[in-house]
């Protein structure tokens, strides 16, 4: 039995998220179905670095699984791709040490959020960006991003129903990148709470529009109270961009 | 009663084409439904510059329609967009002379076809490009493009069932543009037969792969026989890019 690490991409539009659900199509289910076919009916479970929600995309999701098949990794990638639907891409498969763990072994993640600022709605970008044709003060957003960077209790910036007790996370960096009419928020950190990136994006957009001051963002962070927070940005602009391991 | 010209974009993925069909969702039907709502139940028919097929996109489709509403064009655009689904975008609406005709008034069109040459399949591009990870000789393709440019009888390059009698068309230019891992074919001409652009793309890709020589393309063109032709490239890479009027 060998352990494999795979990097996968997916267009989240037609999934109810990464993790298997009783109802709805999921990324995990599709990959496990592909592995079931490769293994001629033997069940192979996969472990992902974490979940992504309905409509959220991945450019660099990482999974691991154990397989008895004696296939070179390069052929493994092609074989797995063959059995996988077109909205998932298998970027790489490599053999790893038997103690590699896609979830517990992470040292950090990067998420990116794409905002399309064109005046007119772009039908080709509708599943992949948030359309936001309003004025934004980028320098104020960068100031608020600085306030949010670092080690903090992010209770005010995670979904109210979240059950994790420890809400302290470290954000290494928040970059606000302008590329033509697209604004990209890049978040690097040691971990992110449920809906945290989308709530941070909602907050930064509120700051950019003058609906929230940088001082209010600081006060919200210190209040540790989700009811103080901004609205959650919609899922289609969000990508799990990269997962880091030692 | 005023006549309006509108430029529209659409993502063709979820349409069975531009023109109203007994079964399936069409662009024409969605826009006429939007106009019906704007006109409080009064039927307003639209005329397009031409049809596009299932899965084919438009960046610059042109339509015209007559409306009694006294709305300034800029507000007309916004109002029509409001009633139109998210895979159609109304780029502009302007009042034109009463003899403007979106179909009969055209002097030419540009179509573009996008080919993604990345080794790995890109799930985010699957509805918008043809994935083609094979070697291509671009200079040979440009030579074949030169052979096809000009005034010709394009019988060999239109769908066999096509009923139009006159199959002479003039292609003003065929540009083969390389942008990173994307290859773009841009066709400008006075008109295009049914499936003609997709058959021309199939032909050029065959030339690029060495399956057809430039001399064979010339012979096929002169044969005026569809059965000599290359296969039809799939619809998702094709865009009606621009429609020209005097």
Tab-separated table of C-alpha atoms in Angstrom:
chain	number	residue	atom	x	y	z
A	1	UNK	CA	0.000	0.000	0.000
A	2	UNK	CA	1.375	3.379	-1.039
A	3	UNK	CA	0.292	6.872	-0.015
A	4	UNK	CA	-0.285	9.435	-2.751
A	5	UNK	CA	-0.623	13.208	-2.609
A	6	UNK	CA	-2.579	14.844	-5.415
A	7	UNK	CA	-3.099	18.485	-6.330
A	8	UNK	CA	-6.486	19.118	-7.914
A	9	UNK	CA	-8.366	22.044	-9.443
A	10	UNK	CA	-12.098	22.394	-9.719
A	11	UNK	CA	-14.723	24.762	-10.999
A	12	UNK	CA	-17.038	24.844	-7.971
A	13	UNK	CA	-20.094	26.060	-9.922
A	14	UNK	CA	-21.841	22.711	-10.180
A	15	UNK	CA	-20.792	21.296	-6.798
A	16	UNK	CA	-22.449	21.672	-3.404
A	17	UNK	CA	-18.888	21.875	-2.100
A	18	UNK	CA	-15.859	19.659	-1.589
A	19	UNK	CA	-17.119	17.332	1.143
A	20	UNK	CA	-19.590	14.470	0.585
A	21	UNK	CA	-23.179	15.411	1.457
A	22	UNK	CA	-26.336	13.303	1.596
A	23	UNK	CA	-27.750	15.408	-1.263
A	24	UNK	CA	-25.918	17.073	-4.087
A	25	UNK	CA	-22.834	16.537	-6.170
A	26	UNK	CA	-19.481	16.952	-4.396
A	27	UNK	CA	-15.819	16.930	-5.421
A	28	UNK	CA	-14.908	14.240	-2.880
A	29	UNK	CA	-17.633	11.918	-4.174
A	30	UNK	CA	-16.570	12.345	-7.817
A	31	UNK	CA	-12.920	11.579	-7.051
A	32	UNK	CA	-13.807	8.603	-4.867
A	33	UNK	CA	-16.015	7.301	-7.707
A	34	UNK	CA	-13.063	7.645	-10.096
A	35	UNK	CA	-10.767	5.794	-7.666
A	36	UNK	CA	-13.418	3.083	-7.192
A	37	UNK	CA	-13.354	2.476	-10.947
A	38	UNK	CA	-9.553	2.490	-11.071
A	39	UNK	CA	-9.506	-0.051	-8.228
A	40	UNK	CA	-12.195	-2.266	-9.801
A	41	UNK	CA	-14.736	-1.815	-7.047
A	42	UNK	CA	-12.431	-1.513	-4.064
A	43	UNK	CA	-13.325	1.581	-1.999
A	44	UNK	CA	-10.547	4.180	-1.684
A	45	UNK	CA	-11.337	7.156	0.564
A	46	UNK	CA	-9.624	10.494	0.093
A	47	UNK	CA	-8.663	13.113	2.678
A	48	UNK	CA	-8.665	16.759	1.613
A	49	UNK	CA	-6.778	19.696	3.135
A	50	UNK	CA	-10.159	21.109	4.118
A	51	UNK	CA	-13.640	21.782	2.790
A	52	UNK	CA	-14.732	24.348	0.281
A	53	UNK	CA	-18.336	25.523	0.084
A	54	UNK	CA	-20.952	25.438	-2.662
A	55	UNK	CA	-19.764	27.462	-5.651
A	56	UNK	CA	-16.221	27.979	-4.304
A	57	UNK	CA	-13.384	27.008	-6.648
A	58	UNK	CA	-9.954	25.478	-6.136
A	59	UNK	CA	-6.743	26.038	-8.071
A	60	UNK	CA	-4.601	24.048	-5.677
A	61	UNK	CA	-6.646	21.796	-3.387
A	62	UNK	CA	-4.563	18.949	-1.939
A	63	UNK	CA	-5.802	15.432	-1.157
A	64	UNK	CA	-4.180	12.196	-0.059
A	65	UNK	CA	-5.211	8.567	-0.386
A	66	UNK	CA	-3.753	5.089	-0.044
A	67	UNK	CA	-3.662	2.739	-3.002
A	68	UNK	CA	-2.239	-0.720	-3.646
A	69	UNK	CA	-1.900	-0.079	-7.384
A	70	UNK	CA	1.643	-0.285	-8.737
A	71	UNK	CA	1.324	2.575	-11.233
A	72	UNK	CA	4.030	5.228	-11.720
A	73	UNK	CA	2.696	8.599	-10.430
A	74	UNK	CA	2.739	10.222	-13.901
A	75	UNK	CA	0.466	7.495	-15.234
A	76	UNK	CA	-1.600	7.637	-12.063
A	77	UNK	CA	-2.406	11.283	-12.835
A	78	UNK	CA	-3.599	10.482	-16.338
A	79	UNK	CA	-5.580	7.439	-15.246
A	80	UNK	CA	-7.352	9.342	-12.483
A	81	UNK	CA	-8.081	12.234	-14.866
A	82	UNK	CA	-9.665	9.817	-17.320
A	83	UNK	CA	-12.289	8.774	-14.781
A	84	UNK	CA	-12.883	12.283	-13.401
A	85	UNK	CA	-15.536	14.666	-14.777
A	86	UNK	CA	-14.542	17.758	-16.758
A	87	UNK	CA	-15.019	20.259	-13.937
A	88	UNK	CA	-12.191	18.641	-11.956
A	89	UNK	CA	-8.585	18.578	-13.123
A	90	UNK	CA	-5.898	16.362	-11.613
A	91	UNK	CA	-2.783	18.552	-11.721
A	92	UNK	CA	-0.318	16.118	-10.152
A	93	UNK	CA	-0.076	12.826	-8.284
A	94	UNK	CA	3.055	11.931	-6.335
A	95	UNK	CA	3.971	9.192	-3.923
A	96	UNK	CA	4.599	10.524	-0.398
A	97	UNK	CA	5.691	9.169	2.981
A	98	UNK	CA	3.062	7.067	4.717
A	99	UNK	CA	2.679	9.702	7.466
A	100	UNK	CA	1.832	12.536	5.061
A	101	UNK	CA	-1.615	13.916	5.920
A	102	UNK	CA	-3.382	16.382	3.616
A	103	UNK	CA	-5.370	17.945	6.467
A	104	UNK	CA	-3.268	17.692	9.623
A	105	UNK	CA	0.033	18.305	7.829
A	106	UNK	CA	-0.823	21.755	6.460
A	107	UNK	CA	1.291	24.678	7.595
A	108	UNK	CA	-0.827	27.255	5.841
A	109	UNK	CA	-3.097	28.129	2.938
A	110	UNK	CA	-3.637	30.820	0.388
A	111	UNK	CA	-7.108	31.882	-0.719
A	112	UNK	CA	-7.798	34.389	-3.479
A	113	UNK	CA	-10.949	36.356	-4.123
A	114	UNK	CA	-11.629	37.906	-7.551
A	115	UNK	CA	-13.721	41.051	-7.989
A	116	UNK	CA	-14.641	42.282	-11.485
A	117	UNK	CA	-14.991	46.062	-11.482
A	118	UNK	CA	-16.243	46.543	-15.065
A	119	UNK	CA	-19.199	48.905	-15.384
A	120	UNK	CA	-21.212	46.318	-17.317
A	121	UNK	CA	-21.869	42.817	-16.104
A	122	UNK	CA	-19.630	40.284	-17.879
A	123	UNK	CA	-21.624	37.084	-18.557
A	124	UNK	CA	-18.390	35.132	-19.109
A	125	UNK	CA	-17.096	35.991	-15.629
A	126	UNK	CA	-20.309	35.462	-13.675
A	127	UNK	CA	-19.346	32.108	-12.121
A	128	UNK	CA	-15.742	33.162	-11.437
A	129	UNK	CA	-15.820	36.686	-9.999
A	130	UNK	CA	-17.977	39.040	-7.962
A	131	UNK	CA	-19.225	41.847	-10.210
A	132	UNK	CA	-18.742	45.082	-8.281
A	133	UNK	CA	-19.065	48.202	-10.459
A	134	UNK	CA	-18.834	50.706	-7.584
A	135	UNK	CA	-16.135	53.167	-6.535
A	136	UNK	CA	-13.511	51.745	-4.174
A	137	UNK	CA	-10.744	53.476	-2.224
A	138	UNK	CA	-7.934	50.951	-2.609
A	139	UNK	CA	-5.534	52.688	-0.185
A	140	UNK	CA	-8.135	52.583	2.608
A	141	UNK	CA	-8.705	48.883	1.883
A	142	UNK	CA	-4.974	48.255	2.186
A	143	UNK	CA	-4.936	50.043	5.555
A	144	UNK	CA	-7.771	47.843	6.795
A	145	UNK	CA	-5.934	44.777	5.440
A	146	UNK	CA	-2.929	45.768	7.587
A	147	UNK	CA	-5.134	45.921	10.686
A	148	UNK	CA	-6.414	42.396	9.986
A	149	UNK	CA	-2.980	40.896	9.273
A	150	UNK	CA	-1.234	39.045	12.115
A	151	UNK	CA	-2.372	36.775	14.943
A	152	UNK	CA	-5.897	37.589	16.120
A	153	UNK	CA	-9.030	36.027	17.520
A	154	UNK	CA	-11.226	36.148	14.397
A	155	UNK	CA	-14.566	35.440	16.141
A	156	UNK	CA	-16.015	38.594	14.531
A	157	UNK	CA	-15.076	37.244	11.089
A	158	UNK	CA	-16.402	33.695	11.068
A	159	UNK	CA	-19.890	32.334	10.462
A	160	UNK	CA	-22.058	32.512	13.592
A	161	UNK	CA	-22.776	28.767	13.623
A	162	UNK	CA	-19.129	27.765	13.574
A	163	UNK	CA	-18.402	25.203	16.295
A	164	UNK	CA	-14.602	25.443	16.519
A	165	UNK	CA	-13.655	26.741	19.933
A	166	UNK	CA	-10.259	28.231	19.219
A	167	UNK	CA	-10.762	31.136	16.854
A	168	UNK	CA	-7.223	32.470	16.968
A	169	UNK	CA	-5.563	32.386	13.551
A	170	UNK	CA	-2.554	34.079	12.005
A	171	UNK	CA	-2.885	35.875	8.684
A	172	UNK	CA	0.595	36.201	7.209
A	173	UNK	CA	-0.397	38.644	4.505
A	174	UNK	CA	-3.346	40.203	2.692
A	175	UNK	CA	-2.438	41.564	-0.732
A	176	UNK	CA	-4.798	43.776	-2.708
A	177	UNK	CA	-3.781	43.383	-6.357
A	178	UNK	CA	-5.136	45.457	-9.246
A	179	UNK	CA	-5.045	43.790	-12.693
A	180	UNK	CA	-6.877	45.817	-15.344
A	181	UNK	CA	-10.545	45.819	-14.243
A	182	UNK	CA	-10.062	42.955	-11.793
A	183	UNK	CA	-9.253	43.341	-8.117
A	184	UNK	CA	-7.690	40.331	-6.427
A	185	UNK	CA	-7.504	39.792	-2.685
A	186	UNK	CA	-4.811	37.254	-1.745
A	187	UNK	CA	-4.930	35.913	1.832
A	188	UNK	CA	-2.098	33.813	3.228
A	189	UNK	CA	-2.430	32.379	6.719
A	190	UNK	CA	-1.953	29.379	8.961
A	191	UNK	CA	-5.661	28.567	8.786
A	192	UNK	CA	-9.044	30.121	8.133
A	193	UNK	CA	-12.359	29.755	9.997
A	194	UNK	CA	-15.673	28.933	8.338
A	195	UNK	CA	-16.608	31.710	5.861
A	196	UNK	CA	-13.740	33.829	7.212
A	197	UNK	CA	-12.244	34.812	3.852
A	198	UNK	CA	-15.639	35.779	2.432
A	199	UNK	CA	-16.446	37.867	5.530
A	200	UNK	CA	-13.018	39.562	5.339
A	201	UNK	CA	-13.677	40.387	1.668
A	202	UNK	CA	-17.119	41.781	2.569
A	203	UNK	CA	-15.431	43.903	5.236
A	204	UNK	CA	-12.722	45.221	2.901
A	205	UNK	CA	-15.318	46.109	0.246
A	206	UNK	CA	-17.314	47.987	2.904
A	207	UNK	CA	-14.150	49.912	3.819
A	208	UNK	CA	-13.441	50.653	0.160
A	209	UNK	CA	-16.934	52.085	-0.224
A	210	UNK	CA	-16.703	54.189	2.941
A	211	UNK	CA	-19.367	52.149	4.764
A	212	UNK	CA	-16.860	51.121	7.449
A	213	UNK	CA	-13.796	53.005	8.713
A	214	UNK	CA	-10.450	51.374	9.385
A	215	UNK	CA	-10.981	52.222	13.077
A	216	UNK	CA	-14.328	50.380	13.023
A	217	UNK	CA	-12.639	47.316	11.521
A	218	UNK	CA	-10.122	47.387	14.373
A	219	UNK	CA	-12.945	47.753	16.909
A	220	UNK	CA	-14.909	44.897	15.278
A	221	UNK	CA	-11.856	42.650	15.427
A	222	UNK	CA	-11.389	43.426	19.125
A	223	UNK	CA	-15.099	42.961	19.899
A	224	UNK	CA	-14.926	39.224	19.043
A	225	UNK	CA	-18.590	39.314	18.103
A	226	UNK	CA	-19.826	38.089	14.724
A	227	UNK	CA	-22.896	40.345	14.848
A	228	UNK	CA	-20.543	43.328	14.438
A	229	UNK	CA	-19.193	42.023	11.145
A	230	UNK	CA	-19.771	42.878	7.510
A	231	UNK	CA	-21.824	40.771	5.142
A	232	UNK	CA	-20.365	37.625	3.591
A	233	UNK	CA	-19.135	38.055	-0.004
A	234	UNK	CA	-20.710	35.517	-2.426
A	235	UNK	CA	-18.912	32.227	-3.127
A	236	UNK	CA	-18.207	32.480	-6.869
A	237	UNK	CA	-15.263	34.893	-6.456
A	238	UNK	CA	-13.404	32.618	-4.025
A	239	UNK	CA	-10.589	30.164	-4.863
A	240	UNK	CA	-8.581	27.876	-2.583
A	241	UNK	CA	-5.337	28.861	-4.277
A	242	UNK	CA	-2.576	26.855	-2.604
A	243	UNK	CA	-2.024	24.624	0.418
A	244	UNK	CA	1.348	24.642	2.163
A	245	UNK	CA	3.148	21.722	3.831
A	246	UNK	CA	6.566	21.536	5.447
B	1	UNK	CA	-42.461	54.000	-32.747
B	2	UNK	CA	-38.666	54.105	-32.640
B	3	UNK	CA	-36.131	51.614	-33.927
B	4	UNK	CA	-33.326	50.561	-31.598
B	5	UNK	CA	-30.041	48.782	-32.256
B	6	UNK	CA	-28.559	46.834	-29.365
B	7	UNK	CA	-25.190	45.112	-28.957
B	8	UNK	CA	-25.398	42.063	-26.729
B	9	UNK	CA	-23.004	39.482	-25.284
B	10	UNK	CA	-23.906	35.995	-24.188
B	11	UNK	CA	-22.332	32.901	-22.733
B	12	UNK	CA	-23.775	30.269	-25.085
B	13	UNK	CA	-23.237	27.344	-22.692
B	14	UNK	CA	-26.819	27.089	-21.482
B	15	UNK	CA	-28.562	28.043	-24.730
B	16	UNK	CA	-29.593	25.838	-27.650
B	17	UNK	CA	-28.525	28.781	-29.784
B	18	UNK	CA	-29.635	32.293	-30.644
B	19	UNK	CA	-32.823	31.609	-32.578
B	20	UNK	CA	-36.132	30.553	-30.979
B	21	UNK	CA	-36.707	26.795	-31.104
B	22	UNK	CA	-39.740	24.707	-30.132
B	23	UNK	CA	-37.627	23.062	-27.413
B	24	UNK	CA	-34.797	24.545	-25.418
B	25	UNK	CA	-33.738	27.904	-24.074
B	26	UNK	CA	-32.658	30.507	-26.636
B	27	UNK	CA	-31.174	34.009	-26.538
B	28	UNK	CA	-33.920	35.451	-28.738
B	29	UNK	CA	-36.637	34.079	-26.472
B	30	UNK	CA	-35.007	35.463	-23.315
B	31	UNK	CA	-34.652	38.950	-24.789
B	32	UNK	CA	-38.187	38.937	-26.181
B	33	UNK	CA	-39.444	37.886	-22.737
B	34	UNK	CA	-37.532	40.819	-21.215
B	35	UNK	CA	-39.031	43.225	-23.789
B	36	UNK	CA	-42.506	41.777	-23.141
B	37	UNK	CA	-42.139	42.657	-19.477
B	38	UNK	CA	-40.803	46.155	-20.270
B	39	UNK	CA	-43.781	46.703	-22.590
B	40	UNK	CA	-46.302	45.371	-20.066
B	41	UNK	CA	-47.427	42.441	-22.163
B	42	UNK	CA	-47.089	43.946	-25.629
B	43	UNK	CA	-45.085	41.614	-27.891
B	44	UNK	CA	-41.848	43.092	-29.287
B	45	UNK	CA	-39.956	40.855	-31.741
B	46	UNK	CA	-36.228	41.205	-32.254
B	47	UNK	CA	-34.145	40.657	-35.380
B	48	UNK	CA	-30.571	39.429	-34.957
B	49	UNK	CA	-27.627	39.783	-37.342
B	50	UNK	CA	-27.724	35.998	-37.706
B	51	UNK	CA	-27.967	32.793	-35.717
B	52	UNK	CA	-25.413	31.224	-33.447
B	53	UNK	CA	-25.542	27.522	-32.587
B	54	UNK	CA	-25.836	25.627	-29.323
B	55	UNK	CA	-22.876	26.414	-27.079
B	56	UNK	CA	-21.536	29.219	-29.300
B	57	UNK	CA	-20.880	32.552	-27.583
B	58	UNK	CA	-21.236	36.182	-28.638
B	59	UNK	CA	-19.156	39.196	-27.643
B	60	UNK	CA	-20.817	41.516	-30.136
B	61	UNK	CA	-24.109	40.146	-31.461
B	62	UNK	CA	-26.333	42.908	-32.875
B	63	UNK	CA	-30.127	42.993	-32.769
B	64	UNK	CA	-32.784	45.522	-33.697
B	65	UNK	CA	-36.352	46.024	-32.521
B	66	UNK	CA	-39.104	48.624	-32.639
B	67	UNK	CA	-40.489	50.085	-29.453
B	68	UNK	CA	-42.991	52.808	-28.622
B	69	UNK	CA	-41.399	53.482	-25.224
B	70	UNK	CA	-40.038	56.991	-24.741
B	71	UNK	CA	-36.959	56.019	-22.731
B	72	UNK	CA	-33.517	57.524	-23.350
B	73	UNK	CA	-31.215	54.817	-24.814
B	74	UNK	CA	-28.885	54.799	-21.782
B	75	UNK	CA	-31.812	54.015	-19.513
B	76	UNK	CA	-33.169	51.563	-22.066
B	77	UNK	CA	-29.959	49.552	-21.751
B	78	UNK	CA	-30.242	49.365	-17.980
B	79	UNK	CA	-33.937	48.553	-18.042
B	80	UNK	CA	-33.491	45.748	-20.572
B	81	UNK	CA	-30.526	44.356	-18.601
B	82	UNK	CA	-32.668	44.261	-15.474
B	83	UNK	CA	-35.136	41.867	-17.097
B	84	UNK	CA	-32.481	39.741	-18.842
B	85	UNK	CA	-30.872	36.630	-17.282
B	86	UNK	CA	-27.247	36.670	-16.128
B	87	UNK	CA	-25.809	34.828	-19.123
B	88	UNK	CA	-26.799	37.701	-21.427
B	89	UNK	CA	-25.355	41.191	-21.160
B	90	UNK	CA	-26.811	44.242	-22.888
B	91	UNK	CA	-23.732	46.243	-23.890
B	92	UNK	CA	-25.491	49.167	-25.583
B	93	UNK	CA	-28.851	50.346	-26.895
B	94	UNK	CA	-29.060	53.214	-29.360
B	95	UNK	CA	-31.818	54.724	-31.450
B	96	UNK	CA	-31.226	54.222	-35.185
B	97	UNK	CA	-32.901	55.177	-38.472
B	98	UNK	CA	-36.127	53.302	-39.174
B	99	UNK	CA	-34.527	51.489	-42.116
B	100	UNK	CA	-31.649	50.028	-40.071
B	101	UNK	CA	-31.785	46.229	-40.302
B	102	UNK	CA	-29.596	44.031	-38.074
B	103	UNK	CA	-29.528	41.173	-40.580
B	104	UNK	CA	-29.807	42.682	-44.062
B	105	UNK	CA	-27.696	45.735	-43.224
B	106	UNK	CA	-24.524	43.856	-42.279
B	107	UNK	CA	-21.398	44.497	-44.351
B	108	UNK	CA	-19.362	41.844	-42.572
B	109	UNK	CA	-18.660	39.932	-39.406
B	110	UNK	CA	-15.785	38.819	-37.257
B	111	UNK	CA	-15.747	35.450	-35.553
B	112	UNK	CA	-13.027	34.308	-33.159
B	113	UNK	CA	-12.168	30.788	-32.104
B	114	UNK	CA	-10.167	30.132	-28.909
B	115	UNK	CA	-7.910	27.111	-28.508
B	116	UNK	CA	-6.263	26.354	-25.143
B	117	UNK	CA	-2.939	24.598	-25.671
B	118	UNK	CA	-2.086	23.843	-22.023
B	119	UNK	CA	-0.866	20.306	-21.391
B	120	UNK	CA	-3.445	19.784	-18.648
B	121	UNK	CA	-7.152	20.320	-19.078
B	122	UNK	CA	-8.265	23.606	-17.483
B	123	UNK	CA	-11.681	23.127	-15.851
B	124	UNK	CA	-12.235	26.895	-15.770
B	125	UNK	CA	-11.844	27.188	-19.554
B	126	UNK	CA	-13.881	24.150	-20.570
B	127	UNK	CA	-16.975	26.067	-21.736
B	128	UNK	CA	-14.954	28.835	-23.423
B	129	UNK	CA	-12.118	27.189	-25.364
B	130	UNK	CA	-11.198	24.000	-27.185
B	131	UNK	CA	-8.538	22.141	-25.206
B	132	UNK	CA	-5.886	21.041	-27.685
B	133	UNK	CA	-2.640	19.897	-26.031
B	134	UNK	CA	-0.963	18.699	-29.243
B	135	UNK	CA	1.942	20.042	-31.284
B	136	UNK	CA	0.983	22.589	-33.950
B	137	UNK	CA	3.030	24.121	-36.754
B	138	UNK	CA	1.795	27.700	-36.659
B	139	UNK	CA	3.600	28.830	-39.826
B	140	UNK	CA	1.935	26.058	-41.864
B	141	UNK	CA	-1.434	27.065	-40.442
B	142	UNK	CA	-0.812	30.669	-41.510
B	143	UNK	CA	0.010	29.465	-45.048
B	144	UNK	CA	-3.250	27.518	-45.199
B	145	UNK	CA	-5.077	30.580	-43.835
B	146	UNK	CA	-3.687	32.599	-46.752
B	147	UNK	CA	-5.033	30.030	-49.228
B	148	UNK	CA	-8.502	30.329	-47.679
B	149	UNK	CA	-8.522	34.131	-47.580
B	150	UNK	CA	-10.277	35.958	-50.416
B	151	UNK	CA	-13.413	35.337	-52.490
B	152	UNK	CA	-14.161	31.637	-52.880
B	153	UNK	CA	-16.986	29.147	-53.230
B	154	UNK	CA	-16.878	27.628	-49.742
B	155	UNK	CA	-19.066	24.562	-50.491
B	156	UNK	CA	-16.312	22.320	-49.101
B	157	UNK	CA	-16.401	24.257	-45.836
B	158	UNK	CA	-20.087	24.404	-44.926
B	159	UNK	CA	-22.330	21.847	-43.259
B	160	UNK	CA	-23.668	19.300	-45.757
B	161	UNK	CA	-27.332	20.062	-44.973
B	162	UNK	CA	-26.988	23.769	-45.684
B	163	UNK	CA	-29.699	24.963	-48.066
B	164	UNK	CA	-28.265	28.275	-49.213
B	165	UNK	CA	-27.558	28.116	-52.916
B	166	UNK	CA	-24.902	30.736	-53.283
B	167	UNK	CA	-21.858	29.562	-51.384
B	168	UNK	CA	-19.468	32.250	-52.551
B	169	UNK	CA	-18.154	34.351	-49.675
B	170	UNK	CA	-15.228	36.680	-49.176
B	171	UNK	CA	-12.916	36.237	-46.222
B	172	UNK	CA	-11.080	39.523	-45.703
B	173	UNK	CA	-8.551	38.120	-43.258
B	174	UNK	CA	-7.700	35.137	-41.073
B	175	UNK	CA	-5.349	35.992	-38.223
B	176	UNK	CA	-3.668	33.330	-36.137
B	177	UNK	CA	-2.803	34.986	-32.831
B	178	UNK	CA	-0.703	33.425	-30.069
B	179	UNK	CA	-1.349	34.701	-26.531
B	180	UNK	CA	0.495	32.689	-23.889
B	181	UNK	CA	-0.984	29.167	-24.061
B	182	UNK	CA	-4.030	30.318	-26.037
B	183	UNK	CA	-4.279	30.309	-29.827
B	184	UNK	CA	-6.886	32.615	-31.325
B	185	UNK	CA	-8.211	32.377	-34.874
B	186	UNK	CA	-9.826	35.652	-35.998
B	187	UNK	CA	-11.942	35.478	-39.174
B	188	UNK	CA	-13.218	38.632	-40.854
B	189	UNK	CA	-15.468	38.297	-43.871
B	190	UNK	CA	-18.562	39.529	-45.646
B	191	UNK	CA	-20.524	36.509	-44.438
B	192	UNK	CA	-20.109	32.930	-43.280
B	193	UNK	CA	-22.006	29.759	-44.202
B	194	UNK	CA	-23.502	27.328	-41.704
B	195	UNK	CA	-20.697	25.818	-39.561
B	196	UNK	CA	-18.119	27.403	-41.880
B	197	UNK	CA	-15.908	28.921	-39.182
B	198	UNK	CA	-15.840	25.703	-37.160
B	199	UNK	CA	-14.952	23.660	-40.286
B	200	UNK	CA	-12.215	26.149	-41.192
B	201	UNK	CA	-10.807	25.833	-37.657
B	202	UNK	CA	-10.915	22.025	-37.929
B	203	UNK	CA	-9.047	22.312	-41.234
B	204	UNK	CA	-6.378	24.655	-39.855
B	205	UNK	CA	-5.815	22.387	-36.837
B	206	UNK	CA	-5.411	19.415	-39.201
B	207	UNK	CA	-2.817	21.411	-41.144
B	208	UNK	CA	-1.025	22.369	-37.932
B	209	UNK	CA	-0.812	18.702	-36.977
B	210	UNK	CA	0.415	17.590	-40.404
B	211	UNK	CA	-2.782	15.660	-41.173
B	212	UNK	CA	-3.498	17.908	-44.181
B	213	UNK	CA	-1.044	19.757	-46.414
B	214	UNK	CA	-1.547	23.322	-47.610
B	215	UNK	CA	-1.853	21.907	-51.154
B	216	UNK	CA	-4.660	19.580	-49.999
B	217	UNK	CA	-6.505	22.532	-48.461
B	218	UNK	CA	-6.281	24.332	-51.806
B	219	UNK	CA	-7.496	21.205	-53.612
B	220	UNK	CA	-10.373	20.771	-51.117
B	221	UNK	CA	-11.410	24.383	-51.619
B	222	UNK	CA	-11.440	23.925	-55.389
B	223	UNK	CA	-13.315	20.600	-55.167
B	224	UNK	CA	-16.447	22.317	-53.807
B	225	UNK	CA	-17.373	19.111	-52.017
B	226	UNK	CA	-18.094	19.006	-48.293
B	227	UNK	CA	-17.131	15.340	-48.046
B	228	UNK	CA	-13.501	16.377	-48.681
B	229	UNK	CA	-13.459	18.644	-45.656
B	230	UNK	CA	-12.016	18.389	-42.179
B	231	UNK	CA	-14.070	17.724	-39.087
B	232	UNK	CA	-16.062	20.499	-37.447
B	233	UNK	CA	-14.393	22.042	-34.369
B	234	UNK	CA	-16.652	21.952	-31.277
B	235	UNK	CA	-18.863	24.960	-30.484
B	236	UNK	CA	-17.492	26.112	-27.124
B	237	UNK	CA	-14.399	27.806	-28.598
B	238	UNK	CA	-16.417	29.978	-31.004
B	239	UNK	CA	-17.496	33.600	-30.468
B	240	UNK	CA	-19.435	35.925	-32.752
B	241	UNK	CA	-17.020	38.776	-32.081
B	242	UNK	CA	-18.301	41.785	-34.016
B	243	UNK	CA	-20.874	42.661	-36.671
B	244	UNK	CA	-20.134	45.435	-39.154
B	245	UNK	CA	-22.575	47.921	-40.706
B	246	UNK	CA	-21.988	50.833	-43.023
